[in-house]
Amino acid sequence: MAQFEKVSQYSVQHPKPTGLVLQYGTAGFRTHANQLDHIMFRMGLLAALRSKKTKSTIGVMVTASHNPEEDNGVKLIDPMGEMVTPAWEGHATRLANAEQESLVMTLKDIIEMEAVDLSQNASVFIGKDTRPSSETLSQAVLDGVSSLDSHAYDYGLLTTPQLHFMVCCKNTQFRYGTATVEGYYEKLSQAFIQLTKHAPNRTDDQKHLLVDGANGIGALKMREMEPFLQKELKISLHNDGSQGKLNFLCGADYVKVQQKPPEGIKMNAGERCCSFDGDADRIVYYFINSAGQFHLLDGDKIATLISTYLKELLTQAGLDLQVAVVQTAYANGSSTHYLVETMKLTVQCAKTGVKHLHHAAQEFDIGVYFEANGHGTILFSKAAEGRIQQLTVDPNINDEKKSAAVLLENLINLCNQTVGDAISDMLLIEAVLAIRGMTVQQWDAIYSDLPNRQLKVKVADRRVIETTDAERRAVRPAGLQDAIDELVKKYQKSRAFVRPSGTEDVVRVYAEADTKEAADTLAHEVSVAVYKFAGGVGEEPKPFL
Ligand code: G16
């Protein structure tokens, strides 16, 4: 059957609702699962084209990550395991929104524009999270891939970062690792076990960690991985999906935004806890102190812990490699201040979305990137990796330098350098805390967060808000930024910004100030300004209680 006839025939089984328009957002398409069947089919098509174009394996992950269980979504993964390149995000949006009768024409347009050789073989890796809708939606992706006579390998249930890892392994001819879940567990756990050898005599209490699996895929995969860790980490897994609903009153996003512990986990004072999100690409840590107060250690604190340790190891190893930290506008002012003023590290601000942070981090020898919401990883340039490895085999260096180089080498192996990964980050944090003999309280005390608040505002069309300066200022609608500036002036150490979410149909509001009351009031006042200037719908935002 002629190539495009097959596409036409298959596409009839995955019809697009007329008039429905969706955008490839911060991390792919995301909306209610019942609007996504045609999107999945078409992303299968696009992944096959991208694979033919790059002559590499491409990944398609079916997940809506931190969104509620009723939603779903899809992310495309490029050859080195990174998010798909922006030009192809544009193709994705065009293909997704082509009405049924113009689908083949749009496909042909993309083929021509990108000079895709259709005779080239294509290979697509597919993964999915535990949402009930993921089963049929990933089948739609498979249909898309096979309607272009391309090869698909369906991994079934995976965390998002595991799929990124598989794609990278495959396209590096397995130099990055073995493209199987066992390969992933083995690579990470071996590095972790090597690192913990530098922290002997840890007690069972020190090895103990409470994990909130957000009732999602991360819980399932953590259970599979546990035997590989050879009791060097003792995990109590909660919200493992056996009872609760995905991301409901639990998970990293809930804990970060609500600034409170998840349901379904009983914490004793001082115990170290962490939460994954729905597809295990984010992590936040927390504990309650003896007075019952909740302490959150978010992406900013994770970046601080890791970058500080890396800097220390580089000094010990005598390596003059530059460590930089990439954050977003959501980074707490105290973290940026500490990293710049005390640690004397280079800090950059990127737009929200790991794809932006990832690219910024690639510019440095060692780029530590973390969003405050707990999404991040460390990137080592090839040159940096080379110099570290060289040092581990250099016969002319002293023991202190050698030991630092070996630690750095193991840290490289423990990081998932393709994307933020809750499991890899958790092991990294546990290793650093163990080696430094640091408690979670000591880690928390490195600096104190400025009180902050995040809110969401519903508006008729969130695209009316346009931002600049890494999303720290709104250039549209007229008058909104002036209103925010006036409100911010009323408080001490204050800052606020607004931006349209790329994963939910809301405008996000962030505010920080010197006191909790001031941060909460400022966030509420800015929400009201958004409601007024940007076409708020429903009731006007109420003061935060
Ligand atoms: C995704 C992105 C993150 C981003 C988050 C929120 O996370 O990967 O980089 O911070 O969405 O984005 P927004 O504020 O635009 O809604 P996840 O974990 O949901 O995939």
GROMACS .gro file of C-alpha atoms in nm, residues 42 51 152 242 274 335 346-347 531:
model
    9
   42ARG     CA    1   0.017   1.204   1.501
   51SER     CA    2   1.392   0.929   1.342
  152ALA     CA    3   0.856   0.073   1.731
  242SER     CA    4  -0.204   0.035   4.576
  274CYS     CA    5   1.114   1.280   4.968
  335SER     CA    6   1.935   3.051   4.707
  346THR     CA    7   2.814   3.145   3.820
  347VAL     CA    8   2.433   3.148   3.825
  531TYR     CA    9  -0.766   3.856   3.702
   0.00000   0.00000   0.00000
